[in-house]
Coordinates of C-alpha atoms in Angstrom, one line a residue:
D292 CA 95.7 77.3 98.9
Y293 CA 94.2 79.8 96.4
D294 CA 95.4 77.9 93.4
G295 CA 93.6 74.8 94.6
A296 CA 90.5 76.9 95.4
L297 CA 90.6 78.3 91.8
V298 CA 90.7 74.8 90.3
Q299 CA 87.6 73.8 92.3
H300 CA 85.7 77.1 91.6
K301 CA 86.4 76.6 87.9
K302 CA 85.1 73.1 88.0
A303 CA 81.9 74.4 89.7
L304 CA 81.6 77.1 87.0
E305 CA 81.9 74.5 84.3
I306 CA 79.2 72.4 85.8
R307 CA 76.9 75.3 86.5
D308 CA 77.4 76.6 83.0
T309 CA 76.6 73.3 81.5
V310 CA 73.6 72.4 83.7
L311 CA 72.1 75.8 84.5
G312 CA 73.3 77.9 81.5
K313 CA 75.5 81.0 81.1
N314 CA 72.8 83.4 82.4
H315 CA 71.9 81.8 85.7
P316 CA 72.4 83.5 89.1
N317 CA 74.3 80.5 90.4
T318 CA 76.7 80.7 87.4
A319 CA 77.2 84.4 88.3
G320 CA 78.0 83.1 91.8
S321 CA 80.8 80.9 90.4
Y322 CA 82.3 83.9 88.7
N323 CA 82.1 85.8 91.9
N324 CA 83.9 82.9 93.8
I325 CA 86.7 82.8 91.2
A326 CA 87.1 86.6 91.5
I327 CA 87.4 86.4 95.3
A328 CA 90.1 83.7 95.0
L329 CA 92.0 85.8 92.4
N330 CA 91.7 88.9 94.6
E331 CA 93.2 87.0 97.5
K332 CA 96.1 85.9 95.3
G333 CA 96.7 89.6 94.4
D334 CA 95.5 89.2 90.8
Y335 CA 93.3 92.3 90.9
D336 CA 92.8 92.6 87.2
G337 CA 91.7 89.0 86.9
A338 CA 89.4 89.5 89.8
L339 CA 87.8 92.5 88.1
V340 CA 87.2 90.6 84.9
Q341 CA 85.4 87.9 86.9
H342 CA 83.4 90.3 89.0
K343 CA 82.3 92.1 85.9
K344 CA 81.1 88.8 84.4
A345 CA 79.0 88.2 87.5
L346 CA 77.6 91.7 87.4
E347 CA 76.6 91.3 83.8
I348 CA 74.7 88.1 84.5
R349 CA 73.1 89.5 87.6
E350 CA 71.9 92.7 86.0
S351 CA 70.4 90.8 83.0
V352 CA 68.7 88.1 85.1
L353 CA 68.0 89.7 88.4
G354 CA 67.7 93.3 87.5
K355 CA 69.6 96.4 88.4
N356 CA 67.9 96.8 91.8
H357 CA 68.5 93.3 93.1
P358 CA 70.7 92.9 96.3
D359 CA 73.0 90.4 94.5
T360 CA 73.5 93.0 91.7
A361 CA 74.4 95.6 94.3
A362 CA 76.8 93.1 95.9
S363 CA 78.6 92.8 92.5
Y364 CA 79.0 96.6 92.3
N365 CA 80.4 96.5 95.9
N366 CA 82.8 93.7 95.0
I367 CA 84.1 95.7 92.0
A368 CA 84.5 98.8 94.2
M369 CA 86.4 96.8 96.8
V370 CA 88.9 95.5 94.2
L371 CA 89.3 99.0 92.7
A372 CA 90.0 100.4 96.1
T373 CA 92.5 97.7 96.8
K374 CA 94.3 98.7 93.6
G375 CA 94.3 102.3 94.7
D376 CA 91.7 103.4 92.1
Y377 CA 89.6 105.3 94.6
D378 CA 87.9 107.4 91.9
G379 CA 86.8 104.2 90.1
A380 CA 85.6 102.7 93.4

């Protein structure tokens, strides 16, 4: 039930955003979780938006060479490949 998962992931994001702030690695994790659910639903454009938000936070907080930042790049590439954008991936 991806719609149900999205509701729960968005609640988690709201809490993390309020308690931890917009630029916290766990907040980035919530964006990533939303992106995964959107990807599974077939909303690839929506997934890309969320993955890019996670990437932006991870780059600014953790740095460009952190494993979580690398995971965000990988997640974006996977969605692009699923969309058939192999050059972008």
